[in-house]
CSV table of C-alpha atoms and ligand atoms in Angstrom, one decimal:
chain,number,residue,atom,x,y,z
I,1,MET,CA,138.1,120.3,139.8
I,2,MET,CA,136.3,122.1,137.0
I,3,ARG,CA,133.7,124.5,138.2
I,4,PRO,CA,130.5,122.6,137.7
I,5,SER,CA,128.2,125.6,137.5
I,6,GLY,CA,124.8,124.8,136.1
I,7,CYS,CA,125.8,121.8,134.1
I,8,THR,CA,125.4,118.7,136.3
I,9,ALA,CA,123.3,116.7,133.8
I,10,ARG,CA,125.3,117.9,130.9
I,11,GLY,CA,128.5,117.1,132.8
I,12,VAL,CA,127.6,113.4,133.0
I,13,LEU,CA,126.4,113.4,129.4
I,14,ALA,CA,129.5,115.1,128.2
I,15,ALA,CA,132.2,113.3,130.2
I,16,LEU,CA,134.7,113.2,127.5
I,17,GLY,CA,134.3,110.4,125.1
I,18,ALA,CA,137.1,111.6,122.9
I,19,GLY,CA,138.6,108.7,120.9
I,20,ARG,CA,141.7,107.8,122.9
I,21,GLY,CA,143.0,105.4,120.3
I,22,ALA,CA,142.7,108.1,117.7
I,23,MET,CA,145.7,109.7,116.3
I,24,ALA,CA,145.6,113.4,116.8
I,25,GLN,CA,147.9,115.8,115.2
I,26,ALA,CA,148.5,119.4,115.8
I,27,GLY,CA,150.3,121.9,113.7
I,28,GLY,CA,152.0,125.1,114.6
I,29,ALA,CA,150.9,128.1,112.6
I,30,LEU,CA,153.9,127.7,110.3
I,31,SER,CA,153.9,124.0,109.9
I,32,VAL,CA,150.2,123.2,109.8
I,33,ILE,CA,150.3,122.1,106.2
I,34,LEU,CA,153.2,119.9,106.9
I,35,ALA,CA,151.2,118.3,109.7
I,36,ALA,CA,148.8,117.0,107.1
I,37,LEU,CA,151.5,115.1,105.5
I,38,PHE,CA,153.0,113.6,108.6
I,39,GLY,CA,152.5,109.8,108.6
I,40,LEU,CA,152.4,108.5,112.1
I,41,GLN,CA,155.1,105.9,111.6
I,42,ALA,CA,157.1,107.7,109.0
I,43,ALA,CA,160.6,108.5,110.2
I,44,ALA,CA,161.7,110.5,107.2
I,45,PRO,CA,160.8,114.1,107.0
I,46,PRO,CA,157.5,114.5,105.1
I,47,PRO,CA,157.5,116.0,101.6
I,48,ALA,CA,157.3,119.7,100.9
I,49,PRO,CA,154.2,121.6,101.9
I,50,HIS,CA,151.2,121.8,99.6
I,51,ASP,CA,151.8,118.7,97.6
I,52,GLY,CA,150.6,115.2,98.0
I,53,GLY,CA,148.3,115.8,100.9
I,54,GLN,CA,146.9,112.3,100.6
I,55,THR,CA,150.0,110.7,102.0
I,56,ALA,CA,149.6,108.4,104.9
I,57,LEU,CA,146.0,109.3,105.3
I,58,ALA,CA,144.8,105.8,105.5
I,59,LEU,CA,145.9,106.1,109.1
I,60,LEU,CA,143.5,108.9,109.8
I,61,ASP,CA,139.9,108.3,109.6
I,62,GLY,CA,137.2,110.9,109.6
I,63,ARG,CA,135.3,109.2,112.4
I,64,GLU,CA,138.4,109.1,114.7
I,65,LEU,CA,139.0,112.8,114.0
I,66,TYR,CA,135.4,113.5,114.8
I,67,GLU,CA,135.6,111.6,118.1
I,68,THR,CA,138.8,113.4,119.1
I,69,HIS,CA,138.0,116.9,118.1
I,70,CYS,CA,134.3,117.4,117.7
I,71,GLU,CA,132.3,114.9,119.6
I,72,THR,CA,132.8,116.5,123.0
I,73,CYS,CA,130.5,119.3,121.9
I,74,HIS,CA,128.5,118.1,118.9
I,75,ARG,CA,128.1,114.6,120.4
I,76,ALA,CA,128.4,111.2,118.8
I,77,ASP,CA,124.9,111.3,117.3
I,78,GLY,CA,125.5,114.8,115.8
I,79,GLN,CA,122.7,116.3,117.8
I,80,GLY,CA,124.8,118.7,119.9
I,81,ILE,CA,123.7,119.8,123.3
I,82,PRO,CA,120.5,121.8,123.3
I,83,GLY,CA,121.1,125.5,123.9
I,84,LEU,CA,124.9,125.2,124.0
I,85,TYR,CA,126.3,123.3,121.0
I,86,PRO,CA,124.3,123.2,117.8
I,87,PRO,CA,123.6,119.9,116.0
I,88,LEU,CA,125.5,118.8,112.9
I,89,ASP,CA,122.9,116.4,111.8
I,90,GLY,CA,120.4,117.8,109.2
I,91,THR,CA,121.9,121.3,109.1
I,92,ASP,CA,122.6,123.2,106.0
I,93,TRP,CA,125.8,124.6,107.5
I,94,VAL,CA,127.1,121.1,107.2
I,95,THR,CA,125.4,119.7,104.1
I,96,GLY,CA,125.2,123.0,102.1
I,97,ASP,CA,128.0,125.0,100.6
I,98,LYS,CA,131.4,123.3,101.1
I,99,GLY,CA,133.4,126.5,101.1
I,100,ARG,CA,131.3,127.9,103.9
I,101,LEU,CA,131.7,124.7,106.0
I,102,LEU,CA,135.4,124.7,105.4
I,103,ARG,CA,135.7,128.3,106.5
I,104,ILE,CA,133.9,127.4,109.7
I,105,LEU,CA,136.2,124.5,110.3
I,106,LEU,CA,139.4,126.4,109.5
I,107,HIS,CA,138.7,129.6,111.5
I,108,GLY,CA,135.8,128.8,113.9
I,109,MET,CA,132.5,130.5,114.4
I,110,GLN,CA,131.1,133.0,116.9
I,111,GLY,CA,128.0,135.1,117.5
I,112,ASP,CA,124.4,134.3,116.8
I,113,VAL,CA,123.7,131.4,114.4
I,114,ASP,CA,120.4,129.8,113.7
I,115,VAL,CA,120.6,126.0,113.4
I,116,LYS,CA,117.4,124.1,112.8
I,117,GLY,CA,115.3,126.9,114.2
I,118,VAL,CA,117.3,127.5,117.4
I,119,THR,CA,119.7,130.4,117.9
I,120,TYR,CA,123.0,129.6,119.4
I,121,SER,CA,125.4,132.4,120.5
I,122,SER,CA,128.5,130.9,121.5
I,123,ARG,CA,132.0,130.3,120.0
I,124,MET,CA,133.7,127.4,118.3
I,125,PRO,CA,137.5,127.4,118.0
I,126,GLY,CA,139.0,127.1,114.5
I,127,TRP,CA,140.8,123.9,113.6
I,128,GLY,CA,143.2,125.4,111.0
I,129,THR,CA,146.2,125.5,113.3
I,130,ILE,CA,145.6,122.1,114.6
I,131,LEU,CA,144.4,120.0,111.7
I,132,GLY,CA,146.1,119.7,108.3
I,133,ASP,CA,144.2,120.0,105.0
I,134,ALA,CA,143.7,116.3,104.6
I,135,GLU,CA,142.4,115.9,108.1
I,136,ILE,CA,139.9,118.8,107.7
I,137,ALA,CA,138.8,117.1,104.5
I,138,GLN,CA,138.2,113.8,106.2
I,139,VAL,CA,136.3,115.3,109.1
I,140,ALA,CA,134.2,117.5,106.8
I,141,THR,CA,133.5,114.4,104.7
I,142,TYR,CA,132.5,112.5,107.8
I,143,VAL,CA,130.0,115.1,109.1
I,144,ARG,CA,128.5,115.5,105.6
I,145,SER,CA,127.9,111.8,105.3
I,146,SER,CA,126.9,110.8,108.8
I,147,TRP,CA,123.6,110.4,110.6
I,148,SER,CA,120.9,111.6,108.1
I,149,ASN,CA,123.4,113.6,106.1
I,150,HIS,CA,124.1,112.5,102.6
I,151,ALA,CA,126.2,115.3,101.1
I,152,SER,CA,129.2,115.0,98.8
I,153,GLU,CA,132.7,114.5,100.0
I,154,VAL,CA,135.3,117.1,100.5
I,155,SER,CA,138.8,116.7,99.0
I,156,THR,CA,142.1,117.8,100.4
I,157,ASN,CA,142.6,120.0,97.5
I,158,GLU,CA,139.4,121.9,98.2
I,159,VAL,CA,140.5,122.5,101.8
I,160,ARG,CA,143.9,123.7,100.6
I,161,ARG,CA,142.2,126.2,98.2
I,162,VAL,CA,139.9,127.6,100.9
I,163,ARG,CA,142.8,127.8,103.4
I,164,ARG,CA,144.9,129.8,101.0
I,165,ALA,CA,142.1,132.1,100.0
I,166,THR,CA,141.3,132.9,103.6
I,167,ALA,CA,144.9,132.9,104.9
I,168,GLY,CA,144.5,136.5,106.2
I,169,ARG,CA,141.5,135.6,108.4
I,170,ASP,CA,142.4,136.1,112.0
I,171,ALA,CA,139.1,135.7,113.8
I,172,PRO,CA,136.2,133.3,113.8
I,173,TRP,CA,133.5,133.8,111.3
I,174,THR,CA,130.0,135.0,112.1
I,175,ALA,CA,126.9,133.5,110.5
I,176,ALA,CA,126.1,137.0,109.1
I,177,LEU,CA,129.5,137.1,107.3
I,178,LEU,CA,129.1,133.6,105.9
I,179,ARG,CA,125.7,134.5,104.5
I,180,SER,CA,127.4,136.9,102.1
I,181,SER,CA,128.5,135.3,98.9
I,182,ALA,CA,132.0,136.8,99.3
I,183,HIS,CA,132.6,134.1,101.9
I,184,THR,CA,131.3,131.0,100.2
I,185,GLY,CA,132.4,128.5,97.7
I,186,ILE,CA,135.7,126.8,96.9
I,187,PRO,CA,138.0,129.2,95.0
I,188,GLU,CA,139.1,128.0,91.6
I,189,ARG,CA,142.7,129.2,91.8
I,190,VAL,CA,144.5,131.1,94.5
I,191,ALA,CA,147.9,132.6,94.6
I,192,ASP,CA,150.5,130.3,96.0
I,193,ASP,CA,151.3,132.5,99.0
I,194,GLY,CA,148.9,131.3,101.6
I,195,ARG,CA,151.5,129.4,103.5
I,196,SER,CA,150.4,130.4,107.0
I,197,ALA,CA,147.1,129.6,108.4
I,198,ALA,CA,145.2,132.6,109.7
I,199,ALA,CA,146.3,133.4,113.2
I,200,GLN,CA,143.4,133.0,115.5
I,201,GLU,CA,143.6,135.5,118.3
I,202,THR,CA,140.1,135.6,119.6
I,203,ALA,CA,138.4,132.3,119.1
I,204,SER,CA,137.9,130.1,122.2
I,205,SER,CA,136.6,126.8,123.2
I,206,GLY,CA,135.4,125.4,126.4
I,207,HIS,CA,134.9,122.4,128.6
I,208,PRO,CA,132.5,123.7,131.2
I,209,TYR,CA,132.2,120.2,132.7
I,210,PRO,CA,134.5,117.6,134.3
I,211,VAL,CA,137.3,116.2,132.2
I,212,GLU,CA,139.0,112.8,132.3
I,213,ARG,CA,142.8,112.9,132.4
I,214,PRO,CA,144.9,112.7,130.5
I,215,ASP,CA,143.2,115.3,128.4
I,216,VAL,CA,144.6,117.1,125.4
I,217,TYR,CA,142.9,120.3,124.6
I,218,ARG,CA,143.7,122.8,121.9
I,219,THR,CA,142.8,126.3,123.2
I,220,PHE,CA,143.9,129.8,123.9
I,221,MET,CA,146.3,130.0,126.8
I,222,PRO,CA,147.8,132.9,128.7
I,223,GLU,CA,151.5,133.5,128.1
I,224,SER,CA,151.5,131.3,125.0
I,225,SER,CA,150.8,131.5,121.3
I,226,PRO,CA,147.4,130.9,119.7
I,227,ALA,CA,148.6,127.4,118.8
I,228,SER,CA,148.6,126.2,122.4
I,229,ILE,CA,147.7,122.8,123.7
I,230,ALA,CA,146.7,122.4,127.3
I,231,VAL,CA,147.3,118.9,128.7
I,232,GLY,CA,145.7,117.8,131.9
I,233,LEU,CA,147.5,114.9,133.5
I,234,PRO,CA,146.5,112.7,136.4
I,235,ASP,CA,147.5,113.9,139.9
I,236,ASP,CA,146.3,117.4,139.2
I,237,GLN,CA,149.3,118.2,137.0
I,238,SER,CA,148.9,120.2,133.8
I,239,TYR,CA,151.1,121.8,131.2
I,240,CYS,CA,150.9,124.1,128.2
I,241,PHE,CA,152.7,123.0,125.1
I,242,ASP,CA,153.1,125.7,122.5
I,243,ALA,CA,152.9,124.1,119.0
I,244,SER,CA,154.2,127.2,117.3
I,245,VAL,CA,157.6,126.9,119.1
I,246,GLY,CA,157.6,123.2,120.0
I,247,TYR,CA,158.1,123.2,123.7
I,248,ILE,CA,156.4,123.3,127.1
I,249,ARG,CA,155.8,126.9,128.1
I,250,TYR,CA,154.8,126.2,131.7
I,251,ALA,CA,153.3,123.6,134.0
I,252,TRP,CA,150.8,124.1,136.8
I,253,GLN,CA,149.2,122.1,139.5
I,254,GLY,CA,146.1,122.2,141.6
I,255,GLY,CA,143.4,122.2,138.9
I,256,TYR,CA,143.2,122.2,135.1
I,257,ILE,CA,141.3,124.8,133.1
I,258,ASP,CA,138.1,126.6,133.4
I,259,ASN,CA,136.3,128.0,130.5
I,260,THR,CA,133.1,128.9,132.2
I,261,GLU,CA,133.9,132.5,131.8
I,262,GLN,CA,133.8,132.2,128.1
I,263,TRP,CA,130.5,130.5,128.1
I,264,ASP,CA,129.2,133.3,130.2
I,265,GLY,CA,129.8,135.5,127.2
I,266,ASN,CA,133.3,136.9,127.8
I,267,GLY,CA,134.7,135.5,124.6
I,268,ASN,CA,137.9,137.4,124.5
I,269,ALA,CA,139.2,135.8,127.7
I,270,PHE,CA,142.0,133.3,127.5
I,271,THR,CA,141.3,129.9,128.9
I,272,ALA,CA,141.7,130.3,132.7
I,273,LEU,CA,144.1,128.1,134.5
I,274,GLN,CA,143.1,126.6,137.8
I,275,GLY,CA,145.9,126.1,140.3
I,276,ASP,CA,149.4,127.5,140.4
I,277,ILE,CA,152.0,127.8,137.7
I,278,TYR,CA,155.1,126.3,139.3
I,279,TYR,CA,157.4,126.0,136.2
I,280,ARG,CA,158.0,128.5,133.5
I,281,ASN,CA,160.3,127.8,130.6
I,282,GLN,CA,163.1,130.5,130.7
I,283,VAL,CA,165.2,129.3,127.9
I,284,GLY,CA,162.9,128.8,124.9
I,285,PHE,CA,163.4,125.6,122.9
I,286,PRO,CA,165.7,123.6,125.2
I,287,PHE,CA,167.8,121.6,122.7
I,288,ARG,CA,171.1,122.9,121.2
I,289,PHE,CA,173.8,121.3,119.0
I,290,GLY,CA,176.6,123.2,120.8
I,291,GLN,CA,177.0,124.6,124.3
I,292,GLY,CA,176.2,128.2,124.4
I,293,GLU,CA,174.5,128.3,121.0
I,294,ASP,CA,171.2,129.9,120.3
I,295,ALA,CA,168.1,127.7,119.9
I,296,PRO,CA,167.8,126.2,116.4
I,297,PRO,CA,164.6,126.6,114.4
I,298,VAL,CA,162.0,123.9,115.2
I,299,ASP,CA,159.4,122.3,113.0
I,300,PHE,CA,156.5,120.9,114.9
I,301,TRP,CA,154.8,117.9,113.4
I,302,GLY,CA,152.0,117.1,115.7
I,303,TYR,CA,151.3,114.5,118.3
I,304,ARG,CA,149.8,111.1,118.7
I,305,LEU,CA,148.1,109.7,121.8
I,306,VAL,CA,149.9,106.8,123.4
I,307,GLY,CA,149.1,104.6,126.4
I,308,GLU,CA,146.1,105.9,128.3
I,309,GLY,CA,145.9,108.9,126.1
I,310,TYR,CA,149.2,110.8,126.8
I,311,PRO,CA,150.2,113.0,123.9
I,312,GLU,CA,153.6,112.3,122.4
I,313,PHE,CA,154.8,115.4,120.6
I,314,ARG,CA,157.1,115.1,117.6
I,315,TYR,CA,159.3,117.8,116.3
I,316,THR,CA,162.5,118.2,114.2
I,317,VAL,CA,165.5,120.4,114.4
I,318,ARG,CA,167.8,120.3,111.4
I,319,ASP,CA,167.6,116.6,110.5
I,320,VAL,CA,167.1,115.4,114.1
I,321,GLU,CA,163.8,114.0,115.1
I,322,ILE,CA,162.7,114.4,118.7
I,323,ARG,CA,159.7,112.9,120.4
I,324,GLU,CA,158.6,114.0,123.8
I,325,LEU,CA,156.2,112.2,126.2
I,326,VAL,CA,155.3,113.9,129.5
I,327,LYS,CA,153.9,112.1,132.5
I,328,PRO,CA,153.3,113.1,136.1
I,329,HIS,CA,156.1,112.1,138.5
I,330,PRO,CA,154.8,109.0,140.3
I,331,GLU,CA,155.7,110.2,143.8
I,332,GLN,CA,156.4,113.9,143.9
I,333,SER,CA,155.0,117.1,142.4
I,334,GLY,CA,156.6,117.4,139.0
I,335,LEU,CA,156.8,116.0,135.5
I,336,VAL,CA,158.8,113.3,133.9
I,337,ARG,CA,159.6,114.1,130.3
I,338,THR,CA,160.8,111.2,128.1
I,339,PHE,CA,162.7,112.1,125.0
I,340,THR,CA,163.5,109.9,122.1
I,341,VAL,CA,166.0,111.4,119.7
I,342,ASP,CA,166.9,110.1,116.3
I,343,GLY,CA,169.4,111.2,113.6
I,344,LEU,CA,172.1,112.7,115.8
I,345,ASP,CA,175.7,112.7,114.5
I,346,GLY,CA,177.2,114.6,117.5
I,347,PRO,CA,176.4,115.6,121.0
I,348,LEU,CA,173.1,117.2,121.9
I,349,TRP,CA,172.7,119.7,124.7
I,350,PHE,CA,169.7,120.3,126.8
I,351,VAL,CA,169.6,123.6,128.6
I,352,VAL,CA,167.6,124.3,131.7
I,353,GLY,CA,166.4,127.5,133.2
I,354,GLY,CA,168.1,127.7,136.6
I,355,GLU,CA,166.4,128.8,139.8
I,356,GLN,CA,163.7,131.0,138.3
I,357,ALA,CA,162.2,128.1,136.4
I,358,GLY,CA,160.6,126.9,139.7
I,359,VAL,CA,161.8,123.3,139.5
I,360,ARG,CA,165.0,121.3,139.8
I,361,PHE,CA,166.0,119.2,136.9
I,362,GLU,CA,167.3,115.7,137.0
I,363,ALA,CA,168.4,113.7,133.9
I,364,SER,CA,168.6,109.9,133.4
I,365,ALA,CA,171.7,110.3,131.2
I,366,GLY,CA,174.3,112.7,130.1
I,367,ALA,CA,176.7,115.0,132.0
I,368,TRP,CA,175.7,118.4,133.6
I,369,GLN,CA,177.9,121.4,133.0
I,370,GLY,CA,176.0,124.0,135.0
I,371,PRO,CA,172.6,124.5,133.4
I,372,TRP,CA,173.8,122.5,130.3
I,373,LEU,CA,173.3,118.8,130.0
I,374,ARG,CA,175.5,117.1,127.4
I,375,LEU,CA,174.3,114.0,125.8
I,376,THR,CA,176.1,111.7,123.3
I,377,PRO,CA,173.9,110.3,120.5
I,378,ALA,CA,173.7,107.0,122.4
I,379,GLU,CA,172.6,108.7,125.6
I,380,ALA,CA,170.2,110.9,123.8
I,381,ALA,CA,168.5,108.0,122.0
I,382,THR,CA,166.1,107.7,125.0
I,383,PHE,CA,166.4,109.7,128.2
I,384,THR,CA,164.3,111.4,130.7
I,385,ILE,CA,164.3,114.9,132.2
I,386,THR,CA,162.5,115.1,135.5
I,387,MET,CA,161.3,118.4,136.7
I,388,LEU,CA,160.5,118.5,140.4
I,389,ARG,CA,158.9,121.4,142.2
I,390,HIS,CA,161.3,123.2,144.4
I,391,ASP,CA,158.8,123.1,147.2
I,392,SER,CA,157.9,119.4,146.7
I,393,SER,CA,158.9,117.2,149.6
I,394,ALA,CA,161.2,114.3,149.0
I,395,PRO,CA,159.6,110.9,149.0
Z,1,HEC,C1,134.2,123.4,122.2
Z,1,HEC,C2,133.0,122.9,121.6
Z,1,HEC,C3,133.0,122.6,120.1
Z,1,HEC,C4,133.9,121.8,119.4
Z,1,HEC,C5,135.0,120.9,120.1
Z,1,HEC,C6,133.5,121.8,118.1
Z,1,HEC,N1,132.5,122.7,117.9
Z,1,HEC,FE1,131.5,123.1,116.1
Z,1,HEC,N2,130.4,124.5,117.1
Z,1,HEC,C7,130.5,124.8,118.4
Z,1,HEC,C8,129.6,126.0,118.7
Z,1,HEC,C9,129.4,126.6,120.1
Z,1,HEC,C10,129.1,126.4,117.5
Z,1,HEC,C11,128.2,127.6,117.2
Z,1,HEC,C12,129.0,128.8,117.1
Z,1,HEC,C13,128.2,130.1,117.2
Z,1,HEC,O1,127.4,130.2,118.1
Z,1,HEC,O2,128.4,131.0,116.3
Z,1,HEC,C14,129.6,125.4,116.5
Z,1,HEC,C15,129.2,125.5,115.1
Z,1,HEC,C16,129.6,124.5,114.2
Z,1,HEC,C17,129.1,124.4,112.9
Z,1,HEC,C18,128.1,125.3,112.2
Z,1,HEC,C19,126.7,125.2,112.8
Z,1,HEC,C20,126.1,123.9,112.7
Z,1,HEC,O3,125.7,123.3,113.8
Z,1,HEC,O4,126.0,123.3,111.6
Z,1,HEC,C21,129.7,123.4,112.3
Z,1,HEC,C22,129.5,122.9,110.8
Z,1,HEC,C23,130.6,122.8,113.3
Z,1,HEC,N3,130.5,123.5,114.4
Z,1,HEC,C24,131.4,121.7,113.0
Z,1,HEC,C25,132.4,121.2,113.9
Z,1,HEC,C26,133.3,120.2,113.7
Z,1,HEC,C27,133.4,119.4,112.4
Z,1,HEC,C28,134.1,120.0,114.8
Z,1,HEC,C29,135.3,119.2,115.0
Z,1,HEC,C30,136.4,119.4,114.0
Z,1,HEC,C31,133.6,120.9,115.8
Z,1,HEC,N4,132.5,121.6,115.2
Z,1,HEC,C32,134.1,121.1,117.1
Z,1,HEC,C33,131.2,124.1,119.4
Z,1,HEC,C34,132.2,123.2,119.1
């Protein structure tokens, strides 16, 4: 359970209403721009980064993005939660200078900020590693034109320009910095070298109240990159997916996450895990095209929510597309990972981490050769890898 310190009323109020039908996408630091171009149903690799950001965006709607990524804190009515999360309705940070708003959305915000006469001193994570340019444009447009706000829309191109101009930014903004004219406005032209989104090492975000599961939460996790996604599953199972590398870093059980510490002012802390890590990936990206090979480079394209809100991750290696859906094992302590693989023209290998990983692996298809599972293209089309805790009792 989450530590419910001092937030009982708020806890009820804030019980996550995040839009479960909404499509959410996440981008690794390197492929964040690509994520903007990823059409949910598109099987073909998306076009090159930085062009045609409008593709497939009919699928993504600003309101759904808001429900998924913002509403938890800023609430459906845009009024925030007094003393904790500032309102977005009727604030100049939202309806004023677009460049300033986009900087806040890309990199986050921390420290004292006055919003409608109230001082907040908290932290908001940046969305630049999770949302593509088009998505940021849509959610920015949504907040600028919702409730009593009537400000102009934001284009994908404007987001792209601000993202490039601020690519070196590696920490959340402060209100004081954003008040200086050096950090406002949409740049006219920027050099075409801002490929990577600013790494965000220190921003944080929190859910100091109960969370419904499954829950997908982009945050800063220990032993993982800044582009981490914590996923809380039913049955007290959780795992950390690292979007920058495209695989599960570790899984834990016995609780989810606790950000209370950050809300107490210790903003540099990582999100604290509750429970015990029982699985740690020992092999990096687990797929290979030949036994004994090194891991191939991975492009992570994001995720969508399926069923009751389970994220299905999508990534590509060479021209092979892999989708991964993780659910708790129905009877034992462990996870069932369902893979869907498309575009193979030879065998695919899945390598597991041996004893130190903390789990035993079972596969629904393929042939084991030590820690290597060999799958033909037909076997790999859909298969599951089950990871059971070593100490979990048989059913
Ligand atoms: C984890 C909670 C949380 C989430 C989720 C969140 N914010 Fe924030 N937001 C904050 C906090 C806290 C601040 C104030 C930061 C500070 O004290 O410096 C803030 C500040 C802001 C501000 C500037 C101040 C204001 O109220 O106008 C804007 C604009 C904003 N957020 C927009 C968004 C948008 C859009 C999203 C979704 C993409 C979002 N936020 C998601 C917590 C959150």
